[in-house]
Amino acid sequence: MKILIVEDEIELAKSIQQYLQRENYLCEVAADIAQGRQMIEDFAYDCILLDINLPEGSGLTLLKELKQDKKTDGVIIISARDGLEDKVLSLKLGADDYLAKPFHLAELSARIEAIIRRRYLKGESRLSYEDLVIDTLARSASVEGLPIQLTKTEYELLLFLMINKGRVITKNAIAEHLLGRSALYLDNYDIIYAHVKNLKKKLGSMGSSIKTIYGTGYKFT
Amino acid sequence: MKLLHYTSLRHLLFASLLTLVSIPVFYILLNNIFVHSIDRDLRMQASQIPSIVSIIQTPADFQLWKELDNDLDIQPIDSVAFHDKPFTIQRQSADGTDPEDFRILQKKVEIMGKPYVVSIESSLFEKEDLIQTILTIQLGILILLLLGTVGINYFIHKRIWKPFYDALAYLKAFNIESDNMQLPKRLKIQEFKELNHSVQQLSIRVRRAYHSQKEFIENASHELQTPLTVLKFKLELLLQQQDLTGEQGELIGDMYREIEQMQELNSNLLLLSKIENGQFADEETVHVQETIEEVTEDLSLLAQSKAQSIQTDFATPAITLASANKTLFKIMVANLVTNAIQYSASGSTIRVKLTATFLQVCNPGTPFNISSEKIFKRFVRQNKQKGNGLGLSIVQTIARYHHYHISYDYNNGTHQFTLRWEPVSKSTEKASPAIALL
């Protein structure tokens, strides 16, 4: 799986690259529009992370060109602007997703996964780890072939952890993934603990894959 | 009072005063001139008397003179009072109807060795007539003048002030977003030319300042978001280190949270400035019930974290609001519900009531120690609650943007926020928004 990051903030691009490379992703970085254009022409990517504010212009021009050339690369816009009009415009131009900075890398990872799944796996939309299988189309999970009844929240939680397999996911990132902006108003993380506890119980033998990292969050291994 | 009426009234007042004062003054003046000229005539007549007296030699001559000259009255000096100066007396006229004024000049003469007083008289009857005619003519002219000036003033001013009212209309309709309005060109008057020029220059400057401010806000936001993102990413990468202790992890988690607060503050301030600048379209139809359902769905986990339940009470048929902005409306409802969740104890019930005219969000809780007017102010918070104190301020700004009315009440241990879209009293709440918001 190949990913292109078009981002002029080198520190930012490097962090994303570093984070994603721990998956099986192959990450390349383009620091400006010209370089990005060249790389898109030369190679095919599974997903392109495109910044809007670039020194020589808007990343959206690149998006327009991409759609004119009928390229099928998935595109996630990453932008410091979180204005609605930017979001709407980007999605109208054919972007698959829009993330406003600053986001969690775990969240980015989940969105990339979702796009790649949507584009290539189509009917075959299963994610598995040992005996645990998630069917993202049916939004269901099973352990050793036996279906488990998960609530919507538990399902989202499990998917999020599985996508970020092997990484420490903070309570913040989980809260933000599940609650969106209202996560800021949480008094404590008891609700996250409760849902993780329930999920672990429901997963039975596979429950031990979700490790609690003291003081920080969780890790799926 | 309109400018036109103001000047017209002053003109009218001045002209009336002038008329009122000028008539008696004119009368007195004219009277004096007239009397003066009669007195001169009388003196001239009197000056001829000595030459006549010198001719009189016999009592027959004297008698003849008396009879011939009707305007003369000759009396012995001791039978009448003598006046040095001419004087006016009133006497019945010949036909005995109206009393008539006479001017009399007395002169001492010596006839045939005896002293006499000769009174020369002249009727003032003609004078009265003349003054009356003159005054009538004068009054007529003054009234015509008065009507003329007021009328001309009214119509000329009406035309003269037209450009002023044009400029006024221009300023009233001034919209910082669109700059396609032009002031009509109908000017020959220097001052108004300058006024219009200044108004137009001002609007250009204001727009320029507004655009640069907008640009600044967006740039500042962008510049702030990037380092925040880098910080966040670095922390996330740091977290992935294998040999991290729990304590270190916790520290990173705390830093994370602070960064998120900063981001929220940043984006909320940006949202406020954008609403106040009228950067949102409001031509959508909002299905209020659907919006509330979406919001309660989004916030269900937050409510769940405090074991609270959200109870909704919807009126039938479904309520829709025309010419509103869906996104803003949703933010407003979400902020109200989030606020209710925050300020009520665990396990309580939050009620959302929707009727044809209002939306009410109620939650039990202890009273705020802030006054209800201050509640919508920026950065006002109760008991160091979570959030940045912008939530209700955003609610109020969005409500105002839509010409809705938001109010707060505390009743029987319940906080109540009521959003009315039907104005309570039509005159007060429906003020023109575009300018008021700036």
XYZ file of C-alpha atoms in Angstrom:
659
model
C 0.000 0.000 0.000
C 1.471 3.304 -1.092
C 0.696 6.643 0.388
C 1.761 10.085 -0.790
C 1.919 12.967 1.637
C 1.767 16.409 -0.006
C 2.664 18.712 2.846
C 5.031 21.655 3.053
C 5.578 21.383 6.799
C 8.457 18.932 6.800
C 8.194 18.160 10.516
C 4.562 17.303 10.087
C 5.084 15.176 7.012
C 7.941 13.326 8.686
C 5.811 12.543 11.741
C 3.017 11.151 9.602
C 5.487 9.139 7.566
C 7.131 7.770 10.676
C 3.795 6.797 12.153
C 2.357 5.156 9.057
C 5.480 3.293 8.103
C 4.983 1.077 11.104
C 2.036 -0.352 9.224
C 2.792 -1.940 5.898
C 2.389 1.420 4.227
C 5.039 2.799 1.959
C 5.086 6.532 2.513
C 6.448 9.198 0.229
C 6.564 12.907 0.850
C 6.166 15.759 -1.596
C 6.901 19.198 -0.194
C 5.204 21.289 -2.879
C 2.620 21.144 -5.634
C 5.102 20.654 -8.481
C 6.773 17.745 -6.761
C 3.413 16.276 -5.818
C 2.152 16.585 -9.398
C 5.268 14.846 -10.696
C 4.936 11.987 -8.245
C 1.236 11.512 -8.951
C 1.981 11.346 -12.669
C 4.786 8.836 -12.226
C 3.252 6.518 -9.682
C -0.093 5.276 -8.520
C -0.964 5.699 -4.870
C -3.572 4.042 -2.763
C -4.108 7.160 -0.804
C -2.919 10.739 -1.073
C -2.813 13.023 1.927
C -3.181 16.496 0.538
C -2.616 19.754 2.381
C -4.634 22.705 1.105
C -2.342 25.550 2.066
C 0.832 25.054 0.091
C 3.397 27.754 -0.615
C 2.697 28.010 -4.339
C -1.036 27.625 -4.180
C -3.914 25.503 -3.087
C -3.654 21.744 -2.875
C -7.153 21.710 -4.292
C -5.755 22.484 -7.768
C -3.902 19.204 -7.543
C -7.127 17.506 -6.532
C -8.905 18.999 -9.543
C -6.168 17.784 -11.908
C -6.338 14.364 -10.345
C -10.055 14.113 -10.944
C -9.726 15.490 -14.484
C -7.207 12.770 -15.281
C -9.674 10.255 -13.849
C -7.148 8.920 -11.384
C -8.627 6.683 -8.756
C -6.219 7.448 -5.949
C -8.035 7.993 -2.699
C -7.578 11.507 -1.365
C -7.743 12.756 2.196
C -7.488 16.494 2.587
C -5.529 17.549 5.644
C -5.871 21.199 6.376
C -5.463 23.729 9.117
C -8.689 25.294 7.972
C -11.726 23.763 9.485
C -14.151 26.121 7.844
C -17.251 24.451 6.537
C -16.916 25.947 3.094
C -13.455 24.380 2.750
C -14.807 21.020 3.761
C -17.766 21.183 1.425
C -15.649 22.438 -1.464
C -13.044 19.708 -1.012
C -15.612 16.953 -0.885
C -17.410 18.401 -3.913
C -14.141 18.367 -5.829
C -13.882 14.657 -5.178
C -11.873 14.262 -2.004
C -12.769 11.143 -0.036
C -12.300 12.629 3.386
C -11.356 15.805 5.190
C -9.358 16.083 8.387
C -8.785 19.386 10.099
C -5.480 19.917 11.849
C -4.560 19.119 14.501
C -5.857 15.561 14.337
C -4.695 12.382 15.972
C -2.381 10.185 13.944
C -4.476 7.237 15.090
C -7.524 8.957 13.600
C -5.666 9.549 10.334
C -4.655 5.940 10.253
C -8.268 4.847 10.716
C -9.451 7.113 7.909
C -6.753 5.877 5.527
C -7.713 2.318 6.336
C -11.367 3.080 5.686
C -10.634 4.620 2.308
C -8.369 1.854 1.160
C -10.906 -0.693 2.271
C -13.681 1.103 0.461
C -11.651 1.367 -2.748
C -10.083 -2.036 -3.057
C -11.666 -4.557 -0.799
C -15.203 -3.839 -1.932
C -17.177 -7.010 -1.088
C -14.246 -8.531 0.763
C -14.199 -6.161 3.651
C -12.826 -8.254 6.443
C -10.186 -7.322 8.932
C -8.760 -10.171 10.935
C -6.301 -10.780 13.654
C -5.732 -14.339 14.788
C -9.202 -15.644 15.651
C -10.854 -12.242 15.602
C -12.585 -11.161 12.400
C -14.353 -7.885 11.747
C -16.680 -7.523 8.796
C -16.747 -3.810 8.124
C -19.611 -4.112 5.657
C -21.911 -5.941 7.999
C -20.396 -4.061 10.940
C -20.077 -7.268 12.899
C -17.330 -9.177 14.685
C -16.674 -12.815 15.397
C -14.188 -14.840 17.419
C -13.323 -18.345 16.193
C -16.235 -18.062 13.781
C -18.752 -17.313 16.508
C -20.452 -13.953 16.108
C -20.277 -11.530 19.022
C -23.016 -9.027 19.757
C -21.352 -5.619 19.973
C -22.967 -2.261 20.579
C -22.248 0.468 18.046
C -19.742 2.072 20.404
C -17.977 -1.206 21.131
C -17.751 -1.983 17.437
C -16.245 1.443 16.678
C -13.800 1.025 19.538
C -12.667 -2.403 18.412
C -12.244 -1.291 14.809
C -10.253 1.753 15.880
C -7.941 -0.328 18.047
C -7.496 -3.002 15.380
C -6.643 -0.499 12.673
C -3.993 0.976 14.950
C -2.755 -2.424 15.855
C 0.572 -2.473 17.685
C 0.417 1.175 18.626
C -0.395 2.893 21.866
C -3.676 4.732 21.483
C -4.322 7.441 24.034
C -7.579 7.775 25.908
C -7.893 11.189 24.258
C -7.689 9.739 20.790
C -10.292 7.109 21.635
C -12.578 9.655 23.242
C -12.256 11.965 20.285
C -12.863 9.142 17.843
C -16.012 8.063 19.661
C -17.398 11.373 20.911
C -16.062 13.816 18.374
C -15.738 17.359 19.675
C -17.848 16.690 22.724
C -14.904 14.627 24.067
C -13.519 17.902 25.376
C -16.328 18.081 27.894
C -15.648 14.690 29.445
C -14.955 14.992 33.155
C -13.045 11.721 33.200
C -12.428 8.690 31.024
C -14.654 6.344 32.997
C -16.875 5.820 30.003
C -13.912 4.698 27.895
C -12.817 2.316 30.636
C -16.321 0.918 30.888
C -16.649 0.314 27.163
C -13.205 -1.285 26.930
C -14.050 -3.510 29.875
C -17.301 -4.634 28.246
C -15.572 -5.176 24.929
C -12.861 -7.284 26.515
C -15.479 -9.383 28.263
C -17.415 -9.923 25.022
C -14.299 -10.859 23.095
C -13.607 -13.660 25.550
C -10.274 -15.294 24.784
C -9.363 -12.495 22.353
C -10.034 -9.864 25.033
C -6.475 -10.112 26.235
C -5.278 -8.627 22.940
C -6.378 -5.247 24.238
C -3.653 -4.196 26.634
C -4.013 -1.357 29.064
C -1.015 0.939 29.021
C -0.956 2.488 32.455
C -1.658 6.203 32.492
C -1.847 6.487 28.730
C -4.358 4.352 26.936
C -4.625 1.061 25.148
C -2.800 -1.063 22.681
C -4.062 -3.874 20.474
C -1.510 -6.614 20.024
C -37.838 65.790 13.107
C -36.789 65.814 9.519
C -34.138 68.225 8.406
C -36.502 69.731 5.866
C -39.186 70.386 8.444
C -36.614 71.795 10.795
C -35.408 74.471 8.382
C -38.908 75.182 7.063
C -40.220 75.707 10.544
C -37.423 78.105 11.377
C -38.040 80.063 8.213
C -41.738 80.240 8.954
C -41.103 81.323 12.514
C -38.706 84.048 11.463
C -40.985 85.368 8.736
C -44.001 85.473 11.060
C -42.036 87.243 13.760
C -40.748 89.750 11.255
C -44.290 90.453 10.059
C -45.647 90.835 13.566
C -42.882 93.190 14.647
C -42.698 95.181 11.449
C -46.386 96.182 11.356
C -46.493 98.219 14.603
C -43.012 99.578 13.978
C -44.014 100.613 10.484
C -47.238 102.129 11.774
C -45.501 104.221 14.417
C -42.819 105.313 11.972
C -45.332 106.243 9.274
C -47.500 108.077 11.796
C -44.548 110.107 13.000
C -43.489 111.040 9.497
C -47.022 112.088 8.691
C -47.509 114.166 11.826
C -44.137 115.712 11.271
C -45.053 116.825 7.781
C -48.393 118.230 8.950
C -46.619 120.092 11.706
C -44.325 121.633 9.098
C -47.323 122.705 7.044
C -48.902 124.197 10.166
C -45.701 126.104 10.947
C -45.536 127.434 7.418
C -49.107 128.652 7.725
C -48.285 130.117 11.107
C -45.313 131.941 9.693
C -47.650 133.794 7.304
C -49.912 135.005 10.121
C -47.823 138.047 11.149
C -47.994 139.384 7.598
C -51.800 139.036 7.649
C -52.025 140.498 11.130
C -50.110 143.570 9.968
C -52.840 144.264 7.371
C -55.674 144.126 9.903
C -56.462 147.619 10.967
C -60.159 147.515 11.887
C -62.483 145.104 13.727
C -64.260 144.579 10.387
C -61.028 143.355 8.825
C -60.571 141.054 11.778
C -64.078 139.675 11.457
C -63.648 139.118 7.740
C -60.400 137.263 8.256
C -62.005 135.035 10.851
C -64.817 134.169 8.497
C -62.675 133.661 5.458
C -60.161 131.315 6.972
C -61.954 128.187 8.232
C -58.824 126.532 9.532
C -58.212 129.350 11.959
C -59.605 129.812 15.367
C -58.833 133.057 17.102
C -59.502 133.438 20.754
C -58.451 135.970 23.322
C -55.381 134.736 25.125
C -57.039 134.299 28.510
C -59.958 132.135 27.261
C -57.868 129.098 26.036
C -54.900 127.044 27.285
C -51.793 127.757 25.337
C -49.536 124.982 23.977
C -46.032 125.686 22.780
C -45.905 122.737 20.464
C -48.400 121.333 17.986
C -50.863 118.865 19.556
C -53.603 116.480 18.567
C -57.185 116.645 19.730
C -60.190 114.542 18.929
C -63.315 116.276 17.838
C -66.682 115.301 16.446
C -66.675 115.649 12.724
C -69.024 117.955 10.890
C -71.708 115.294 10.294
C -71.419 114.287 13.943
C -70.737 110.558 13.531
C -67.131 109.480 13.935
C -64.750 111.392 16.108
C -61.945 112.814 14.043
C -58.378 113.703 14.890
C -57.121 117.213 14.373
C -53.607 118.615 14.655
C -53.443 122.066 16.117
C -50.677 124.681 16.258
C -51.183 127.685 18.457
C -49.534 131.036 17.975
C -49.707 134.212 20.007
C -50.441 137.338 18.017
C -51.260 140.877 18.844
C -54.192 142.242 16.886
C -55.053 145.876 17.225
C -53.095 146.005 20.430
C -54.841 143.032 22.101
C -53.186 139.614 22.604
C -54.892 136.666 20.883
C -54.162 133.009 20.383
C -54.491 131.814 16.823
C -55.015 128.014 16.490
C -54.274 126.596 13.059
C -55.770 123.146 12.583
C -55.434 120.400 10.086
C -57.530 117.202 9.861
C -55.724 113.894 10.302
C -58.517 112.017 8.633
C -56.667 111.542 5.372
C -53.593 110.400 7.186
C -55.523 107.547 8.863
C -56.798 106.474 5.492
C -53.393 106.572 3.921
C -51.667 104.662 6.697
C -54.376 102.018 6.575
C -53.924 101.534 2.838
C -50.163 101.450 3.119
C -50.332 98.932 5.942
C -52.722 96.707 4.009
C -50.395 96.680 1.042
C -47.409 96.039 3.266
C -49.143 93.200 5.074
C -50.117 91.659 1.757
C -46.544 91.828 0.510
C -45.186 90.407 3.735
C -47.581 87.477 3.702
C -46.757 86.748 0.082
C -43.083 86.999 0.933
C -43.554 84.662 3.860
C -45.380 82.042 1.824
C -42.878 82.462 -0.970
C -39.782 81.986 1.169
C -41.194 79.056 3.081
C -42.437 77.408 -0.075
C -39.274 77.987 -2.046
C -37.204 76.902 0.904
C -39.229 73.727 1.190
C -38.984 72.743 -2.448
C -35.396 73.817 -2.946
C -34.271 72.062 0.182
C -36.131 68.998 -0.827
C -34.044 68.906 -3.958
C -30.844 70.021 -2.297
C -31.010 67.364 0.399
C -31.705 64.571 -2.068
C -28.043 63.585 -2.365
C -27.824 63.629 1.413
C -30.666 61.140 1.647
C -29.041 59.095 -1.102
C -25.888 58.921 0.989
C -27.964 57.986 4.016
C -29.699 55.187 2.125
C -26.326 54.023 0.867
C -24.966 53.824 4.396
C -28.081 52.059 5.629
C -27.852 49.429 2.924
C -24.098 49.130 3.311
C -23.028 45.518 3.374
C -19.420 44.762 4.072
C -19.538 41.553 2.067
C -20.838 42.771 -1.272
C -19.367 45.829 -2.899
C -21.550 46.266 -5.947
C -23.544 49.230 -4.659
C -22.964 52.663 -6.143
C -24.109 56.066 -5.013
C -26.271 57.754 -7.651
C -24.555 60.656 -9.392
C -26.853 63.707 -9.323
C -24.583 66.232 -7.790
C -23.801 69.804 -8.595
C -23.158 70.895 -5.031
C -19.559 70.856 -3.903
C -20.238 69.830 -0.301
C -22.327 66.851 -1.285
C -19.788 65.824 -3.849
C -17.239 65.771 -1.066
C -19.592 63.948 1.280
C -20.320 61.248 -1.266
C -16.685 60.931 -2.115
C -15.826 60.551 1.567
C -18.579 58.021 2.136
C -17.388 55.974 -0.786
C -13.761 56.242 0.271
C -14.739 55.228 3.777
C -16.617 52.186 2.575
C -13.633 51.159 0.482
C -11.315 51.562 3.456
C -13.675 49.677 5.770
C -13.958 46.835 3.287
C -10.221 46.718 2.851
C -9.692 46.620 6.617
C -12.367 43.968 6.926
C -10.802 41.788 4.270
C -7.339 42.119 5.714
C -8.708 41.300 9.146
C -10.451 38.247 7.789
C -7.276 37.221 6.060
C -5.360 37.795 9.266
C -7.717 35.613 11.288
C -7.478 32.827 8.762
C -3.714 33.085 8.520
C -3.294 33.271 12.278
C -5.494 30.246 12.662
C -3.486 28.393 10.059
C -0.186 29.407 11.571
C -1.388 28.277 14.968
C -2.803 24.967 13.797
C 0.387 23.741 12.159
C 2.640 23.921 15.230
C -0.187 22.444 17.300
C -0.424 19.558 14.868
C 3.332 19.034 14.863
C 3.276 19.027 18.667
C 0.480 16.509 18.715
C 2.186 14.229 16.206
C 5.478 14.348 18.091
C 3.676 13.410 21.287
C 1.936 10.556 19.522
C 5.242 9.268 18.197
C 6.790 9.668 21.639
C 3.989 7.528 23.034
C 4.962 4.682 20.788
C 8.342 4.363 22.516
C 8.563 0.962 24.129
C 10.327 2.000 27.292
C 7.904 4.709 28.337
C 6.871 4.647 31.976
C 3.276 5.128 33.028
C 4.094 8.476 34.556
C 5.636 9.739 31.337
C 2.637 8.462 29.437
C 0.326 10.367 31.720
C 2.305 13.563 31.220
C 2.051 13.157 27.478
C -1.688 12.570 27.836
C -2.060 15.818 29.812
C -0.125 17.785 27.204
C -2.354 16.290 24.587
C -5.435 17.531 26.302
C -4.102 21.033 26.635
C -3.321 21.113 22.934
C -6.860 20.016 22.197
C -8.252 22.781 24.378
C -6.175 25.301 22.465
C -7.409 23.954 19.172
C -11.004 24.144 20.335
C -10.548 27.707 21.519
C -8.931 28.624 18.242
C -11.681 27.142 16.131
C -14.440 28.584 18.337
C -13.041 32.083 18.066
C -12.776 31.613 14.331
C -16.399 30.451 14.210
C -17.579 33.463 16.226
C -15.761 35.908 14.006
C -17.108 34.222 10.907
C -20.714 34.329 12.100
C -20.357 37.943 13.142
C -18.914 38.754 9.760
C -21.965 37.139 8.194
C -19.930 34.577 6.324
C -22.668 31.987 6.376
C -25.491 31.592 3.929
C -28.933 31.249 5.468
C -31.166 29.967 2.699
C -31.620 26.452 3.929
C -34.632 24.809 5.482
C -33.912 23.337 8.888
C -35.868 20.349 10.089
C -35.635 21.101 13.758
C -36.680 17.694 14.986
C -34.129 15.903 12.809
C -31.424 18.277 13.964
C -32.231 17.635 17.610
C -32.163 13.901 17.003
C -28.761 14.170 15.328
C -27.450 16.223 18.223
C -28.735 13.893 20.902
C -27.233 10.999 18.959
C -23.858 12.764 18.757
C -23.935 13.605 22.428
C -25.339 10.310 23.674
C -21.937 9.056 24.793
C -21.206 12.272 26.652
C -24.562 12.001 28.416
C -23.867 8.355 29.062
C -20.581 9.257 30.723
C -22.610 11.049 33.385
C -25.395 8.457 33.367
C -27.778 11.146 32.165
C -30.687 10.676 29.852
C -31.975 13.112 27.270
C -35.742 13.247 27.005
C -37.274 14.799 23.940
C -40.782 16.150 23.577
C -41.683 17.055 20.027
C -44.763 18.840 18.825
C -46.616 17.490 15.826
C -46.505 18.255 12.955
C -42.754 18.433 12.473
C -41.284 21.909 12.740
C -39.263 23.365 9.871
C -37.555 26.724 9.793
C -37.014 28.462 6.510
C -33.982 30.594 5.589
C -31.687 29.329 8.283
C -28.264 27.735 8.242
C -28.344 24.037 9.058
C -24.812 23.762 10.332
C -25.071 26.816 12.553
C -28.435 25.696 13.853
C -26.988 22.324 14.760
C -24.010 23.925 16.507
C -26.444 26.069 18.490
C -28.557 23.099 19.612
C -25.449 21.025 20.339
C -23.985 23.780 22.497
C -27.236 24.121 24.452
C -27.451 20.370 25.093
C -23.731 20.093 25.913
C -24.179 22.947 28.356
C -27.133 21.159 29.954
C -25.109 17.941 30.305
C -22.218 19.827 31.861
C -24.229 21.753 34.394
C -26.368 18.967 35.780
C -25.454 16.229 38.177
C -24.867 12.613 37.239
C -28.036 10.639 36.724
C -30.257 13.600 35.993
C -32.625 13.982 33.073
C -32.273 16.664 30.435
C -35.459 17.722 28.718
C -35.619 19.081 25.197
C -39.003 20.490 24.316
C -39.953 21.588 20.815
C -43.122 23.499 19.968
C -44.181 25.516 16.942
C -42.713 28.707 18.391
C -39.830 27.698 20.617
C -37.208 25.156 21.568
C -36.493 24.683 25.234
C -33.595 22.863 26.868
C -34.075 22.226 30.607
C -31.774 20.603 33.087
C -31.817 20.335 36.881
C -28.921 21.961 38.688
C -27.815 24.404 41.320
C -28.290 28.085 40.420
C -25.431 29.902 38.709
C -23.711 32.606 40.659
C -23.489 34.687 37.482
C -26.341 36.988 36.547
C -28.550 35.805 33.737
C -27.483 38.709 31.489
C -23.836 37.747 31.839
C -24.453 34.130 31.007
C -24.062 34.660 27.256
C -20.893 36.692 27.583
C -17.600 35.351 26.298
C -15.285 33.492 28.647
C -17.844 33.388 31.441
C -17.693 30.066 33.231
C -19.179 28.579 36.330
C -16.999 26.695 38.837
C -14.102 26.130 36.463
C -16.149 23.834 34.268
C -14.679 22.199 31.223
C -14.803 24.098 27.980
C -13.597 27.536 27.038
C -16.610 29.636 27.972
C -17.549 30.317 24.374
C -20.390 27.817 23.985
C -23.276 30.037 25.073
C -21.746 33.069 23.434
C -21.798 31.124 20.177
C -25.422 30.153 20.856
C -26.369 33.798 21.283
C -24.429 34.894 18.223
C -26.080 32.247 16.060
C -29.518 33.088 17.484
C -28.996 36.759 16.747
C -27.745 35.913 13.280
C -31.043 34.157 12.578
C -33.127 36.842 14.372
C -34.142 34.343 17.005
C -34.426 35.193 20.647
C -32.585 33.221 23.300
C -33.410 33.624 26.968
C -32.393 32.046 30.248
C -34.542 31.294 33.297
C -34.066 29.466 36.555
C -37.187 27.880 38.000
C -37.632 25.290 40.753
C -34.060 24.064 40.540
C -34.138 23.874 36.757
C -32.052 25.804 34.255
C -34.103 26.701 31.208
C -32.796 27.972 27.922
C -35.531 29.011 25.516
C -34.956 29.724 21.879
C -37.852 31.516 20.205
C -38.075 31.948 16.462
C -41.350 33.806 16.596
C -40.312 37.224 17.873
C -41.809 37.961 21.295
C -42.653 41.524 20.411
C -42.322 42.352 16.786
C -40.783 45.780 17.226
C -37.848 45.034 19.514
C -36.198 41.890 18.293
C -36.287 42.303 14.558
C -33.562 44.898 14.297
C -31.496 45.040 11.161
C -28.776 42.486 11.764
C -26.018 43.142 9.273
C -24.966 46.437 10.772
C -25.827 45.683 14.358
C -23.565 42.671 14.333
C -20.565 44.579 13.191
